[in-house]
Tab-separated table of C-alpha atoms in Angstrom:
chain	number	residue	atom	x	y	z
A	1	UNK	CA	-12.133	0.940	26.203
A	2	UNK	CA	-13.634	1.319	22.788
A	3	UNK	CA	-14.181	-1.938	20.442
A	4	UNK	CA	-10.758	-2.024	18.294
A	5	UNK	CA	-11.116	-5.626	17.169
A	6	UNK	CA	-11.418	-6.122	13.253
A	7	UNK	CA	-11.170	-2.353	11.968
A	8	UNK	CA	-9.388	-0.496	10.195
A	9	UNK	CA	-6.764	2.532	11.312
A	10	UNK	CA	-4.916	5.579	9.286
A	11	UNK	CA	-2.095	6.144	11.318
A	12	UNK	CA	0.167	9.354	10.341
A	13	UNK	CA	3.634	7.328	10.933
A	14	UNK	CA	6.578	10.241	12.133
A	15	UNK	CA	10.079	9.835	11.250
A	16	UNK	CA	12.501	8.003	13.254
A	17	UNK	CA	10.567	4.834	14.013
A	18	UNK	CA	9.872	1.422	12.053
A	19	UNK	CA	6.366	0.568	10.707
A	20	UNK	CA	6.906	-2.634	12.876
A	21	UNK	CA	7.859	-0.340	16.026
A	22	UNK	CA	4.544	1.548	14.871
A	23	UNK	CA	2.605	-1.517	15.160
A	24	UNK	CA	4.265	-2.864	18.888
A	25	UNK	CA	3.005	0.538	20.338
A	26	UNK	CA	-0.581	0.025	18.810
A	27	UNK	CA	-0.679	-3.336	20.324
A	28	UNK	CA	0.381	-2.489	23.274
A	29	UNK	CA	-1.805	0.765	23.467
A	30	UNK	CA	-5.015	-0.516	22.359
A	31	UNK	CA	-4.367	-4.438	23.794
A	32	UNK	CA	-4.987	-6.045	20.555
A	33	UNK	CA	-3.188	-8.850	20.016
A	34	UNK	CA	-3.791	-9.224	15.925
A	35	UNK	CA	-2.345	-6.757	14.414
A	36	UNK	CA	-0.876	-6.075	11.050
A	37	UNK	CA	-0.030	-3.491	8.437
A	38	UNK	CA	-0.546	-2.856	4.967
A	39	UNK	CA	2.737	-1.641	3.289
A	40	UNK	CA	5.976	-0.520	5.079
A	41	UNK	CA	7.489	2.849	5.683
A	42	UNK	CA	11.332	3.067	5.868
A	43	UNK	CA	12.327	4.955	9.807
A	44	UNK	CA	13.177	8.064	7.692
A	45	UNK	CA	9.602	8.320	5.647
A	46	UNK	CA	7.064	9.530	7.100
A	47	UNK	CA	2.925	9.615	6.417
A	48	UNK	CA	0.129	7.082	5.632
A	49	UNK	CA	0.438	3.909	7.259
A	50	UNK	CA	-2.873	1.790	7.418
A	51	UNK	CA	-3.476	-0.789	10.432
A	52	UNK	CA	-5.898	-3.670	10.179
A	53	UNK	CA	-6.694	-5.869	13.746
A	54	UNK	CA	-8.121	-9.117	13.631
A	55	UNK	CA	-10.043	-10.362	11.148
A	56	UNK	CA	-9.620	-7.213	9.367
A	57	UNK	CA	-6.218	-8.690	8.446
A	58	UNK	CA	-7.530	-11.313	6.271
A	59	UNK	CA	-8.178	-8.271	3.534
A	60	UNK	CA	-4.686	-6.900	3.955
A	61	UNK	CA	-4.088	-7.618	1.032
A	62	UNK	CA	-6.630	-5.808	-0.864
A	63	UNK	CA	-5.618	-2.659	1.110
A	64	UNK	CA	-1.771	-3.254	-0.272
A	65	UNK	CA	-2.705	-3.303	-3.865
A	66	UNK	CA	-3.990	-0.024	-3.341
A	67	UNK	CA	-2.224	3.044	-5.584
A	68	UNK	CA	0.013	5.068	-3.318
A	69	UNK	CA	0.634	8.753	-3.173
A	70	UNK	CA	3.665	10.549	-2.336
A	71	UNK	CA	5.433	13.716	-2.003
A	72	UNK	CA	9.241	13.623	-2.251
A	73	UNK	CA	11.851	15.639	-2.625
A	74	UNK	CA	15.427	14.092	-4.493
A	75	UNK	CA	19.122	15.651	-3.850
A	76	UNK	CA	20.870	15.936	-7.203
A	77	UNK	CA	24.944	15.394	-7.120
A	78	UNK	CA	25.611	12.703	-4.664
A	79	UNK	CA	24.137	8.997	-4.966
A	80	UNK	CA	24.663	7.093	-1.506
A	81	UNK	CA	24.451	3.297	-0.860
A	82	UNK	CA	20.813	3.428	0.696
A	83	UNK	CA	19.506	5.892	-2.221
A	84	UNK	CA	18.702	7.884	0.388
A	85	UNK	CA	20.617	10.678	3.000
A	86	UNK	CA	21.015	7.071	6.120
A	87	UNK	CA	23.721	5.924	3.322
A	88	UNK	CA	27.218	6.757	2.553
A	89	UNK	CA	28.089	8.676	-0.561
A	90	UNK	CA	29.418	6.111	-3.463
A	91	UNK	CA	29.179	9.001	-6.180
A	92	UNK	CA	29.178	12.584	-6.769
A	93	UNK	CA	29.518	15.224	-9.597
A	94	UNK	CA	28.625	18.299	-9.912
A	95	UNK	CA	24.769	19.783	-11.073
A	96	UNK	CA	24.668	20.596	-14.524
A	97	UNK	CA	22.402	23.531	-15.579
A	98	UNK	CA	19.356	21.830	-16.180
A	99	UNK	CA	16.762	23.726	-18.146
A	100	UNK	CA	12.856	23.641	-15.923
A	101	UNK	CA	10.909	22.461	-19.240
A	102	UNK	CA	13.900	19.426	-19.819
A	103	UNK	CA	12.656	18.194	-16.167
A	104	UNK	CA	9.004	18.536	-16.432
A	105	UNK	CA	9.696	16.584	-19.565
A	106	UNK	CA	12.178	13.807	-17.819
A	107	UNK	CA	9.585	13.315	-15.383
A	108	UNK	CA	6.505	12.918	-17.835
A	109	UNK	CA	8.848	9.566	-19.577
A	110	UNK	CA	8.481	8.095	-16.050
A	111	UNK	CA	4.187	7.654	-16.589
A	112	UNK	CA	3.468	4.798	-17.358
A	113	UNK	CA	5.099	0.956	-16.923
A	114	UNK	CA	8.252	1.661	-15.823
A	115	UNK	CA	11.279	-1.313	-15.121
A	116	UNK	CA	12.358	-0.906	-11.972
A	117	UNK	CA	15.322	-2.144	-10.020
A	118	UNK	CA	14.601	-2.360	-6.247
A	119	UNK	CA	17.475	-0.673	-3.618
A	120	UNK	CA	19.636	-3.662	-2.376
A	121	UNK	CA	18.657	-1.733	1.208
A	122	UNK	CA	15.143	-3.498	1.151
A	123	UNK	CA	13.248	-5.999	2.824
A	124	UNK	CA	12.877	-7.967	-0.268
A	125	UNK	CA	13.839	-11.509	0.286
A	126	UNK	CA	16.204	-13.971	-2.029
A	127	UNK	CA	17.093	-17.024	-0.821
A	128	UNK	CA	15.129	-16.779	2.092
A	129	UNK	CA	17.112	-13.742	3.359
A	130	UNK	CA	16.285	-10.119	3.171
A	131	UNK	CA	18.584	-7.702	0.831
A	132	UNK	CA	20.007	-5.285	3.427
A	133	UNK	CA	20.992	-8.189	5.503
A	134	UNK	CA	23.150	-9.298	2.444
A	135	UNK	CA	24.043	-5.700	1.906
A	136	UNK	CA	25.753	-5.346	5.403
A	137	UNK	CA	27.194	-8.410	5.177
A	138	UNK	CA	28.828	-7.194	2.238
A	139	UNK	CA	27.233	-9.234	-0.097
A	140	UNK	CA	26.101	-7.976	-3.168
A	141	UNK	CA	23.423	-9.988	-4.814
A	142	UNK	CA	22.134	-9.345	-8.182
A	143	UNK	CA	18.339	-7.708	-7.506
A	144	UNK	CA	15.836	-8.516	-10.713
A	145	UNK	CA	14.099	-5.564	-12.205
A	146	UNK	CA	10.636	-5.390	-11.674
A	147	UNK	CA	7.550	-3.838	-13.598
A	148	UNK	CA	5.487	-1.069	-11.522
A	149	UNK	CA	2.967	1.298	-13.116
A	150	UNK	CA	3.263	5.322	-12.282
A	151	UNK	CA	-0.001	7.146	-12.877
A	152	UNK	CA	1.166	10.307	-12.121
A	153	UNK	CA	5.074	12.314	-11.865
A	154	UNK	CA	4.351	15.680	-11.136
A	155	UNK	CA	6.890	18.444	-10.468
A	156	UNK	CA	6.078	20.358	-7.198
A	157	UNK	CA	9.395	22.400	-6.807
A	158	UNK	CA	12.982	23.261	-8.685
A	159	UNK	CA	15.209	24.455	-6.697
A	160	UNK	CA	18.777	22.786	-7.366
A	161	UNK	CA	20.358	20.334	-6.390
A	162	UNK	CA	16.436	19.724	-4.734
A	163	UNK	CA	13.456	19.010	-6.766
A	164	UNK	CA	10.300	18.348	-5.359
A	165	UNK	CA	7.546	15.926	-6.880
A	166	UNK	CA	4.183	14.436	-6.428
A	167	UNK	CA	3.848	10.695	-7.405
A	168	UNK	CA	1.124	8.062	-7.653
A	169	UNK	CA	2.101	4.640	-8.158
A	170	UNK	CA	1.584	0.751	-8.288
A	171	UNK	CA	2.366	-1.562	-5.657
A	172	UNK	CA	5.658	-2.600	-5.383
A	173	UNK	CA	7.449	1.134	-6.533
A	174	UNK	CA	10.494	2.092	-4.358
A	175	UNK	CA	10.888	5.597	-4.385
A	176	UNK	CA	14.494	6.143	-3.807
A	177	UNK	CA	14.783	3.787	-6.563
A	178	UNK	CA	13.006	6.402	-8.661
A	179	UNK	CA	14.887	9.205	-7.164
A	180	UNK	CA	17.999	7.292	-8.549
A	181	UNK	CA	16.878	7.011	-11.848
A	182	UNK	CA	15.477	10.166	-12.673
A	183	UNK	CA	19.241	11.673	-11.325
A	184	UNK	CA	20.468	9.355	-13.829
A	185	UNK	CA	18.535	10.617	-17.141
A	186	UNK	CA	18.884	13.670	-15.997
A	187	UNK	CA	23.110	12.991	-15.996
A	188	UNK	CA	23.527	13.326	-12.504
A	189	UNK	CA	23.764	11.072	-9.770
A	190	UNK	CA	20.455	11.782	-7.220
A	191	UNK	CA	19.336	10.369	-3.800
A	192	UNK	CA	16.070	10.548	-1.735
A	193	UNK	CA	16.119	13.750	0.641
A	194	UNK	CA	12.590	13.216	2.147
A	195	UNK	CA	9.403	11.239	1.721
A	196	UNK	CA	5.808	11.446	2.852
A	197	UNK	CA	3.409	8.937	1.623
A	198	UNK	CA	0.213	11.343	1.461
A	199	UNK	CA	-2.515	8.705	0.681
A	200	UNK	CA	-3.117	5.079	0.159
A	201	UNK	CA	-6.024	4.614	-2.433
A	202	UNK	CA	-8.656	6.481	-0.545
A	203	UNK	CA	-6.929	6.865	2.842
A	204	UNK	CA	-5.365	10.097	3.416
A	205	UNK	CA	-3.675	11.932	5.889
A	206	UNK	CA	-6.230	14.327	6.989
A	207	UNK	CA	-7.863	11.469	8.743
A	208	UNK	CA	-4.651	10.310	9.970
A	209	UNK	CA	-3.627	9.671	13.899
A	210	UNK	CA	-0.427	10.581	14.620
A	211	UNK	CA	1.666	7.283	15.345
A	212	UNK	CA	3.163	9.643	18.505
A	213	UNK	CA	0.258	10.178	20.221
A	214	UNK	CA	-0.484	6.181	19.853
A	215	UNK	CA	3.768	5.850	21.189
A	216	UNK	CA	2.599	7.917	24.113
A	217	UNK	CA	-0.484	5.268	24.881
A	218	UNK	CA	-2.768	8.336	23.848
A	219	UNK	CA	-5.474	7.059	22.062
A	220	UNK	CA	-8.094	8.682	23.819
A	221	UNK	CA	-9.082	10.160	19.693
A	222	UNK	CA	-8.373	7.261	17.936
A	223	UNK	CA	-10.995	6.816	15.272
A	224	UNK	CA	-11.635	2.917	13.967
A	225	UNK	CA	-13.212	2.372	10.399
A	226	UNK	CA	-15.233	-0.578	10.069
A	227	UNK	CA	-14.317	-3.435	7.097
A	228	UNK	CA	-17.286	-2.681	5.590
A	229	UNK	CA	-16.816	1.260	5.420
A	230	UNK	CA	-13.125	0.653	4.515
A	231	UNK	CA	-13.786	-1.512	1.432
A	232	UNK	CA	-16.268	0.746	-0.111
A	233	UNK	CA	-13.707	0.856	-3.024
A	234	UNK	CA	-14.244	-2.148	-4.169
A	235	UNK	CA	-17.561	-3.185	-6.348
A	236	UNK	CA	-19.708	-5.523	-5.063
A	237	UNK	CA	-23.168	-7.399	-4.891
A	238	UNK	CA	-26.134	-7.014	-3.033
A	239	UNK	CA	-27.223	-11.032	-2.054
A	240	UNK	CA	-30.670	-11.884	-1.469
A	241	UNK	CA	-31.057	-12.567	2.629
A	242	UNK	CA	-31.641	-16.143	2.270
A	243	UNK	CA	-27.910	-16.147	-0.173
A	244	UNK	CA	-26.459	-14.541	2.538
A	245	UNK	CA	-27.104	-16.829	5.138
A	246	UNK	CA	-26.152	-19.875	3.292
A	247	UNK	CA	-22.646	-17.979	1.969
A	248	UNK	CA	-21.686	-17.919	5.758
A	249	UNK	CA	-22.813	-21.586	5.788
A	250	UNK	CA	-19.999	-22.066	3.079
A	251	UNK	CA	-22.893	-22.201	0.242
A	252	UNK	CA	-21.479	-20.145	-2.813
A	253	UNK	CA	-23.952	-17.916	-4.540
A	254	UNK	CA	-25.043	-17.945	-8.325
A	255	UNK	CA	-26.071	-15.645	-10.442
A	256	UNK	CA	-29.861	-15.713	-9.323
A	257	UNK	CA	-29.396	-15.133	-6.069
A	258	UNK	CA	-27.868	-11.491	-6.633
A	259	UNK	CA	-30.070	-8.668	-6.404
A	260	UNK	CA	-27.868	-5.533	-7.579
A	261	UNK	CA	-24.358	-4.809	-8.354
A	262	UNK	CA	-22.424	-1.250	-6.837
A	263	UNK	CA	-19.952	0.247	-8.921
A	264	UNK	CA	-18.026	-1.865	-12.338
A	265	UNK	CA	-18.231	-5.432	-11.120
A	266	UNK	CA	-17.558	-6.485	-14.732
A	267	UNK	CA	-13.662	-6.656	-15.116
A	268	UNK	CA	-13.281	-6.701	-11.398
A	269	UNK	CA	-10.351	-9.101	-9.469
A	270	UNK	CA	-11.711	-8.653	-6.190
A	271	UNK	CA	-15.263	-7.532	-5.103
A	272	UNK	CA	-17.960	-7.039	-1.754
A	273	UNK	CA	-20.374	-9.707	-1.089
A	274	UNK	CA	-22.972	-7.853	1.159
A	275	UNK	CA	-26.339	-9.090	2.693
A	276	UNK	CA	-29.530	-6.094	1.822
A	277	UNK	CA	-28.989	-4.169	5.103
A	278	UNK	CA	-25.110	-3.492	4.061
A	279	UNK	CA	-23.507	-6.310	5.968
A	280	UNK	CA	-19.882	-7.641	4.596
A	281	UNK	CA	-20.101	-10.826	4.390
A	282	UNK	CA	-17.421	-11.906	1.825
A	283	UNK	CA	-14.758	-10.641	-0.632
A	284	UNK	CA	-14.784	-12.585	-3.531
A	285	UNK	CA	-12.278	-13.268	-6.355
A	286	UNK	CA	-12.545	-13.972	-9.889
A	287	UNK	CA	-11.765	-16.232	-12.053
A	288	UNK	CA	-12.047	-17.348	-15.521
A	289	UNK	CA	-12.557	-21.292	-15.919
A	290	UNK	CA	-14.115	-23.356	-19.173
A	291	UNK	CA	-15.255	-19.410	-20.436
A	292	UNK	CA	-17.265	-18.373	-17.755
A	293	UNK	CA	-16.960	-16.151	-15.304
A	294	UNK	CA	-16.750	-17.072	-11.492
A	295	UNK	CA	-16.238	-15.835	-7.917
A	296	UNK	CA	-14.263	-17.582	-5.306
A	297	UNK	CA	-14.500	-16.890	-2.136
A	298	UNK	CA	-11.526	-15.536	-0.189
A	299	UNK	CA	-12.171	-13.831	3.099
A	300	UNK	CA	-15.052	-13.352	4.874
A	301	UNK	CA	-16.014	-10.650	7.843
A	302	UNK	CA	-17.484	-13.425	9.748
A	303	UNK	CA	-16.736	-16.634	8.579
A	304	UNK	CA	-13.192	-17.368	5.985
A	305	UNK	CA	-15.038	-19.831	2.976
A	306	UNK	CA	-12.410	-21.105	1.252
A	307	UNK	CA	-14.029	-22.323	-1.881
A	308	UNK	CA	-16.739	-22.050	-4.287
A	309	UNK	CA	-17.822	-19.843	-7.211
A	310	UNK	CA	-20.467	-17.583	-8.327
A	311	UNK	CA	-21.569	-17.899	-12.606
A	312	UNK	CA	-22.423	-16.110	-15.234
């Protein structure tokens, strides 16, 4: 059986299951016991869902602050409870006549911050339980707004009561909630009709496996990306060998012991600490302390160092 451990995996979730129910039937296909994903997909959404195994899954989080892409289509007229067509219909009017320049233009105010208030269907937690186990107990907690960034609202398709859209966002945007508002300034209630998350940052879904196949315990195709090619997005620097051995040692690096930077390191949260032949060996984090600027080391391919800094 191929080498699966610490890699990377685009998986082309269908609709129907869980992302969690996608991850069971990797583990069980591929025998990896570390397994874990980088941003869920409700049952009915279907599209990019990336799978790190084990140490891989110390830069989840990296991955998850990735900008997402999606292609969506909203239902004008009816709002249901889930904000999307699982829930039952609290609201309903009928379509006004909405004029194709007034919705290009409605969608263009979305770019931008935008204050968003999550569904109450989430897996958001408050009080150490998650929202849509308060919702179907009938509970109805008040959900704080939250701040997400869209980069791009572009109309794909007006056809009423569906509109189609392309979107790139921030972490942390729920899409039905944005179906929901954009019915709203429109004048109309609106739900989610269907969802597919095209890309995550880089990772698109024409190098996708289809989470089916991996349901079936087919994985005979199943392509793994290494850590190192997978965080090629992020900037980085090139350590001298000697550096490189004592990072792993859990000896932080200054500034002379660098011998180039890749990409805009200056500005950077998060960057690649590699050895001269193109090893990972470290993703460090910055920070600003006493006005300089420093490096502390978060995860490492090899070896986790949990402290230390790197100055300017």
């Amino acid at each position: 059986m191929p080498d699966f451990t610490d890699k990377l995996f685009i998986i082309n979730k269908e609709k129907g299951p869980t992302s969690f129910d996608v991850v069971e039937a990797f583990r069980k296909a591929t025998r990896e016991r570390k397994v874990g994903h980088t941003g869920t997909l409700d049952p009915l959404a279907e599209g990019v869902l990336l799978l790190c195994t084990g140490k891989a899954t110390r830069a989840v989080e990296h991955f998850m602050n990735l900008p997402k892409t999606y292609e969506f289509e909203i239902c004008l007229g009816i709002e249901t409870s889930t904000l999307d067509t699982e829930g039952d219909v609290i609201r309903s009017a009928p379509v006004p006549d909405l004029d194709d320049d007034a919705i290009r233009e409605a969608a263009e105010g979305f770019v931008g911050d935008y204050e968003m208030e999550p569904p109450i269907y989430s897996a958001i937690k408050q009080g150490g339980r998650r929202l849509y186990e308060m919702a179907r107990a009938g509970e109805a907690p008040r959900i704080p707004s939250r701040t997400v960034k869209i980069y791009e609202l572009e109309v794909l398709k007006i056809a009423p009561p569906l509109i189609g859209f392309r979107v790139r966002c921030s972490r942390g945007t729920y899409v039905r909630s944005l179906a929901r508002d954009f019915g709203r300034l429109l004048g109309t209630p609106a739900h989610l009709a269907g969802l597919v998350r095209t890309a995550i940052g880089p990772f698109g879904l024409d190098r996708a496996f289809p989470s089916r196949r991996i349901s079936e315990g087919d994985i005979s195709e199943l392509r793994a990306t290494s850590l190192a090619e997978a965080l090629q997005f992020l900037p980085g620097v090139v350590l001298k060998e000697q550096s490189g051995r004592a990072l792993l040692n859990g000896t932080c690096p200054c500034q002379n012991d660098i011998v180039e930077t890749i990409g805009c390191v200056d500005g950077a949260s998060a960057l690649r600490m590699i050895d001269t032949s193109g090893r990972l060996l470290a993703i460090g984090h910055r920070e600003t302390e006493d006005e300089r600027r420093r490096f502390t080391i978060v995860d490492s391919y090899r070896l986790l160092v949990s402290s230390g800094g790197l100055h300017s």
